[in-house]
Structures are given as structure tokens and as C-alpha cells.
C-alpha atoms as a printed R data frame, in Angstrom:
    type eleno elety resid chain resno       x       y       z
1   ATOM     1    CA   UNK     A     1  -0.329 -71.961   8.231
2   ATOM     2    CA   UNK     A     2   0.342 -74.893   6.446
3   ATOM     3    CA   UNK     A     3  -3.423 -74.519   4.120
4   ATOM     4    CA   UNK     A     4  -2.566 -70.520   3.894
5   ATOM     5    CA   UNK     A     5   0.457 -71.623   2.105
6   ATOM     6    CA   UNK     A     6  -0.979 -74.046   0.047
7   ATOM     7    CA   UNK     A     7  -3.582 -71.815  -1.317
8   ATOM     8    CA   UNK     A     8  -1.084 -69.052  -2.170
9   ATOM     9    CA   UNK     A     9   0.510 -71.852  -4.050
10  ATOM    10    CA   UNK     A    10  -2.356 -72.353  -6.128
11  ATOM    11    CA   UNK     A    11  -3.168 -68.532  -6.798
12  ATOM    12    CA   UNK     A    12   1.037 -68.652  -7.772
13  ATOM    13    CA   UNK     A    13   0.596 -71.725 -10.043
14  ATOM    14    CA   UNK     A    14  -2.533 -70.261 -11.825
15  ATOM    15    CA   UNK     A    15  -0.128 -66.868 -12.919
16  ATOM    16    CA   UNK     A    16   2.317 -68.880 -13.584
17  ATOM    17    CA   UNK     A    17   0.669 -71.448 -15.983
18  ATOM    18    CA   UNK     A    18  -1.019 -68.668 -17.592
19  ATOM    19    CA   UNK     A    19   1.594 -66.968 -18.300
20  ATOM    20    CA   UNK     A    20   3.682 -70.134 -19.422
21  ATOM    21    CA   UNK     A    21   0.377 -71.041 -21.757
22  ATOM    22    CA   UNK     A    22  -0.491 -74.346 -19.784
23  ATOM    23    CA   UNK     A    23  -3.925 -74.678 -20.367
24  ATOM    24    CA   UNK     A    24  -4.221 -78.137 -18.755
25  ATOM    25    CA   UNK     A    25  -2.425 -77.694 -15.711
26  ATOM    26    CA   UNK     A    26  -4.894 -74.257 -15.504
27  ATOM    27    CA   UNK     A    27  -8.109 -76.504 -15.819
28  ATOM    28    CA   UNK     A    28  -6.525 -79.083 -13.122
29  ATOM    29    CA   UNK     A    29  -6.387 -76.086 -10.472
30  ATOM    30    CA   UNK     A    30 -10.490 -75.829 -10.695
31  ATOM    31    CA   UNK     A    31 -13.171 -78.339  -9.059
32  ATOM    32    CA   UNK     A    32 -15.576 -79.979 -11.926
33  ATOM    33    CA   UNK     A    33 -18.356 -76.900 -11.042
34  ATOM    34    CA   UNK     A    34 -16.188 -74.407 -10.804
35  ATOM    35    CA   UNK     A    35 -17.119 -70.842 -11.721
36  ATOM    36    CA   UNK     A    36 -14.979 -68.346 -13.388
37  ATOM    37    CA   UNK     A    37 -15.728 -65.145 -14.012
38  ATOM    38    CA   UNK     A    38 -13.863 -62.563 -16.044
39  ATOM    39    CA   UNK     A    39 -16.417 -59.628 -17.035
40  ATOM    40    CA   UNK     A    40 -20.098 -59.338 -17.018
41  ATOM    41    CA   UNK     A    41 -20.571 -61.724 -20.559
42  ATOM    42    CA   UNK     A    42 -16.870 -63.433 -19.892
43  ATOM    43    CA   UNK     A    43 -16.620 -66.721 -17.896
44  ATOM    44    CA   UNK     A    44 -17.632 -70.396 -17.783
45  ATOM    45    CA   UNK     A    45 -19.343 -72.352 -15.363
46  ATOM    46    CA   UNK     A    46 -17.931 -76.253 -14.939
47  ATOM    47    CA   UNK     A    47 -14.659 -77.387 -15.981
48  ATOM    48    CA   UNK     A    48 -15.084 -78.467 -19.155
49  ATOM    49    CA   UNK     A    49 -16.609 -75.097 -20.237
50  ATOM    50    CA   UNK     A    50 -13.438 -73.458 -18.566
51  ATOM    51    CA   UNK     A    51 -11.114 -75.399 -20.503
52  ATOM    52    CA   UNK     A    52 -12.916 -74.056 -24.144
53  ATOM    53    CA   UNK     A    53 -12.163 -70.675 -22.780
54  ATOM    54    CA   UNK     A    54  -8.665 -71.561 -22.491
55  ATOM    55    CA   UNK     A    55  -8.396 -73.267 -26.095
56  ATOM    56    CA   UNK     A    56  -6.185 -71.040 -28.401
57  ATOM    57    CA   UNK     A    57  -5.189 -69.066 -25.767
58  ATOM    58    CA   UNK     A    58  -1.643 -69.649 -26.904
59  ATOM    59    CA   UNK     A    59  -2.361 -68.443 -30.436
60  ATOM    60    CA   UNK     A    60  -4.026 -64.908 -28.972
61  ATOM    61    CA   UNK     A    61  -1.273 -63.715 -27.020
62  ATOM    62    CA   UNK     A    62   2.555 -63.827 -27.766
63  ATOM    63    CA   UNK     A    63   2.870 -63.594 -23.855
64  ATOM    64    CA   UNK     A    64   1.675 -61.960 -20.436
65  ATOM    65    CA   UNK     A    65   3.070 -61.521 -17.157
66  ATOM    66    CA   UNK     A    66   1.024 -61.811 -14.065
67  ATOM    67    CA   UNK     A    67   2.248 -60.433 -10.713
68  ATOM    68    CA   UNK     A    68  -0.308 -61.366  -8.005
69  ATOM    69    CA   UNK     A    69   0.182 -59.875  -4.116
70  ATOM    70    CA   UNK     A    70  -1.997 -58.700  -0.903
71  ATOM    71    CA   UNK     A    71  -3.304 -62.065  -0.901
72  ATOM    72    CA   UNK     A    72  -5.596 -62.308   2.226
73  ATOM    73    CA   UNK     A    73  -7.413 -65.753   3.204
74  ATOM    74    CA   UNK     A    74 -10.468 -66.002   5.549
75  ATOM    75    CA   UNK     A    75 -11.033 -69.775   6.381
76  ATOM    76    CA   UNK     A    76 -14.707 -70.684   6.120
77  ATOM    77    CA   UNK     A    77 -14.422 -74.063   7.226
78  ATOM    78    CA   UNK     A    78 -11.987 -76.640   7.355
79  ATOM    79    CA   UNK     A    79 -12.200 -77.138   4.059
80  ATOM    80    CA   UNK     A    80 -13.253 -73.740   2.760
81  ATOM    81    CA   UNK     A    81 -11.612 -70.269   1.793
82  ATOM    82    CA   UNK     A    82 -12.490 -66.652   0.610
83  ATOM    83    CA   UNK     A    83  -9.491 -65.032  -0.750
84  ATOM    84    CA   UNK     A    84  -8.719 -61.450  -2.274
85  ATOM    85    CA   UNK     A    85  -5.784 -60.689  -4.429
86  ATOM    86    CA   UNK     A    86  -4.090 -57.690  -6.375
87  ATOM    87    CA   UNK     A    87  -3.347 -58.541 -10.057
88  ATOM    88    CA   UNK     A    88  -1.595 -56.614 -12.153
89  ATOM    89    CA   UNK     A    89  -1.537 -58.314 -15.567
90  ATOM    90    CA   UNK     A    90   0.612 -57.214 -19.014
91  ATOM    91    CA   UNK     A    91  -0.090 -58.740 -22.489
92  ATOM    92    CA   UNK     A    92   1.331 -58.757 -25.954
93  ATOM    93    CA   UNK     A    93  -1.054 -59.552 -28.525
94  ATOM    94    CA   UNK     A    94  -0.286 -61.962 -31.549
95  ATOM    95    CA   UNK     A    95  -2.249 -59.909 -33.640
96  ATOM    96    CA   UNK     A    96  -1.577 -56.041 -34.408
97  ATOM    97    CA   UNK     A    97  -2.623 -54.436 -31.038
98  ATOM    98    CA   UNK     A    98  -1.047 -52.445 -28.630
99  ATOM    99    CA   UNK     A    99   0.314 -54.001 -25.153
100 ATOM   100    CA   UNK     A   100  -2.012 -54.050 -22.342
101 ATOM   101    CA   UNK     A   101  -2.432 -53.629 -18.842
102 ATOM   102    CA   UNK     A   102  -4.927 -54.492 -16.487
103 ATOM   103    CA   UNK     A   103  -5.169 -53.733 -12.922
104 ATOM   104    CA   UNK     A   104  -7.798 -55.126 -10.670
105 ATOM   105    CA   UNK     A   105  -8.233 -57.666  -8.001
106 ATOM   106    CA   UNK     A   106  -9.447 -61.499  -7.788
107 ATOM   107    CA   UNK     A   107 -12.079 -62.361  -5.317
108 ATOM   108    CA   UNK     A   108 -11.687 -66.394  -5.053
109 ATOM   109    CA   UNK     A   109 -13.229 -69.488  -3.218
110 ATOM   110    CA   UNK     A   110 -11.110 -72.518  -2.487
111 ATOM   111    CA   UNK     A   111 -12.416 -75.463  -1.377
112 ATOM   112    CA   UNK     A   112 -10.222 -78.975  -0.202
113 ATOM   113    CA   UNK     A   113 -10.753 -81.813  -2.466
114 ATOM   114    CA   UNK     A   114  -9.126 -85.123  -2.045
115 ATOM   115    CA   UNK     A   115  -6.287 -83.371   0.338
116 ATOM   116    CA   UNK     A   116  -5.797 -80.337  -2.639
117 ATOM   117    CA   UNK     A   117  -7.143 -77.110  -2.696
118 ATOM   118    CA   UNK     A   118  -9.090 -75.980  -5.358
119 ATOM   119    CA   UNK     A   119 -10.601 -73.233  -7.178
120 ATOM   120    CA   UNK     A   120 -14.262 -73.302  -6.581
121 ATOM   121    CA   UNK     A   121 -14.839 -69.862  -8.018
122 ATOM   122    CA   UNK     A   122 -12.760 -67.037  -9.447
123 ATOM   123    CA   UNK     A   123 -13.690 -63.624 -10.356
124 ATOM   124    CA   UNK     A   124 -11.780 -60.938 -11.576
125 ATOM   125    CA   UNK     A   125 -12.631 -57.273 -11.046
126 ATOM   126    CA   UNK     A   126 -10.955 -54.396 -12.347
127 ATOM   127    CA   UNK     A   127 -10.468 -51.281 -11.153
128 ATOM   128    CA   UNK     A   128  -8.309 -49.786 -14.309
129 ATOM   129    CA   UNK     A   129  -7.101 -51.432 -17.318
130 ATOM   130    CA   UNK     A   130  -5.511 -49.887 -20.756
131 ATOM   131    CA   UNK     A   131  -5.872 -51.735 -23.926
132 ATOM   132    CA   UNK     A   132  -7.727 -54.399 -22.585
133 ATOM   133    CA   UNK     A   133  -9.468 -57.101 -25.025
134 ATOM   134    CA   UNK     A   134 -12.412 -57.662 -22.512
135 ATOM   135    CA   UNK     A   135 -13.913 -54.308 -22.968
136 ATOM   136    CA   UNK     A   136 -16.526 -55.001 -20.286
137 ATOM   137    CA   UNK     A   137 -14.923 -55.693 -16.474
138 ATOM   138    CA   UNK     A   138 -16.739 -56.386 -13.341
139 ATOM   139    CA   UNK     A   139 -15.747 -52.945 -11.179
140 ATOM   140    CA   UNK     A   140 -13.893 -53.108  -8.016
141 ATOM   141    CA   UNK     A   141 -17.001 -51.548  -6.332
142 ATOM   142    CA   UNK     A   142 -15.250 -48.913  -4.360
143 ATOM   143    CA   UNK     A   143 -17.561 -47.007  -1.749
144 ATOM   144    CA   UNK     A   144 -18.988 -43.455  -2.691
């Protein structure tokens, strides 16, 4: 109970730094290979490249709001998680744009590192989104 907790903390912090535009304290919730993924040509692989995705981020959007829920964890290991989230994410743009609204899900792996857990890898997939500025998401993949 105690990791469950401590991995919905992390999925918590990572809205609310986003949302509070602290790209630093972002970066420090992902292991040095991380992978994140936010459409098919969206996404970094490693740290470092995760933290240029991040630069300016603060200059692109005046602010957003992200309410994540549903959260379900399946331990893998001691030391490993798969986790699924609902997102629902709002934006105002700093340039002349409408508002917009994205609806999807994350589909994470945490691992434990150095008593912490981590993002290992984070993709988001969408399953409806208006006025998006990634034009491109990974789908949900509902069944037929």
C-alpha cells in the first residue's frame, strides 16, 4: 500500500509541476533512459532529451490544468510497475489560439531507484481531443 501510494504521488506531482511550469522538478520524476511518448513523431528518449522538450514550455502556454484519476497499478516486481491513468488536460495558448482539451489516458512504467519511484516510460494516448497542438495522438486502441 505504502509503493501504490507513492506512485500515485508521482503521477500527482508530474500534473502538478506541469501545470505550475516546473520543468526541473518534471525531468527529476524520470530515470536517465526514460522514454516519453506523446504522439507518433512527439517524445524523447533519455533525460536529457526530455528536458529540451520541456524548454520554453512556459513561454507556449499561459497555463493548463491536468486532472488525472482511475489510476490502476499492477506490480511487476518489487521494484517494478505498469500503471494506467485517465487525463483530462485544458490549455490556454500564449499565442492566438483557441483553448484546448484533450482527453486520453497514460499508460506508464515505474521503476524504484535509490528508494524513489520513477518514471521509466510514459505514453500518452488519446481517445478525443479539441484544439490540440499535437495534431497526431497515439489512439486509445479500443476493440472493434
Amino acid at each position: 500500500l505504502l509503493d501504490e501510494e507513492a506512485i500515485r504521488r508521482v503521477i500527482f506531482d508530474y500534473a502538478f509541476h506541469l501545470d505550475m511550469n516546473h520543468p526541473n522538478e518534471l525531468v527529476d520524476l524520470f530515470v536517465d533512459d526514460c522514454e516519453v511518448i506523446y504522439g507518433p513523431n512527439f517524445g524523447a528518449v533519455g533525460r536529457e532529451a526530455y528536458a529540451k522538450t520541456l524548454q520554453g514550455i512556459g513561454t507556449y502556454f499561459v497555463c493548463t490544468s491536468h486532472h488525472v484519476s482511475n489510476i490502476v497499478i499492477d506490480f511487476k516486481g518489487a521494484d517494478e510497475a505498469h500503471v494506467r491513468s485517465v487525463v483530462l488536460a485544458w490549455h490556454r495558448y500564449t499565442r492566438e489560439r483557441p483553448d484546448s482539451t484533450l482527453y486520453g489516458q497514460y499508460h506508464d512504467v515505474l521503476v524504484r531507484v535509490g528508494g524513489a519511484w520513477k518514471f521509466k516510460r510514459r505514453e500518452l494516448r488519446t481517445s478525443g481531443a479539441k484544439d490540440f497542438h499535437v495534431k497526431e495522438g497515439v489512439p486509445i486502441g479500443r476493440a472493434a
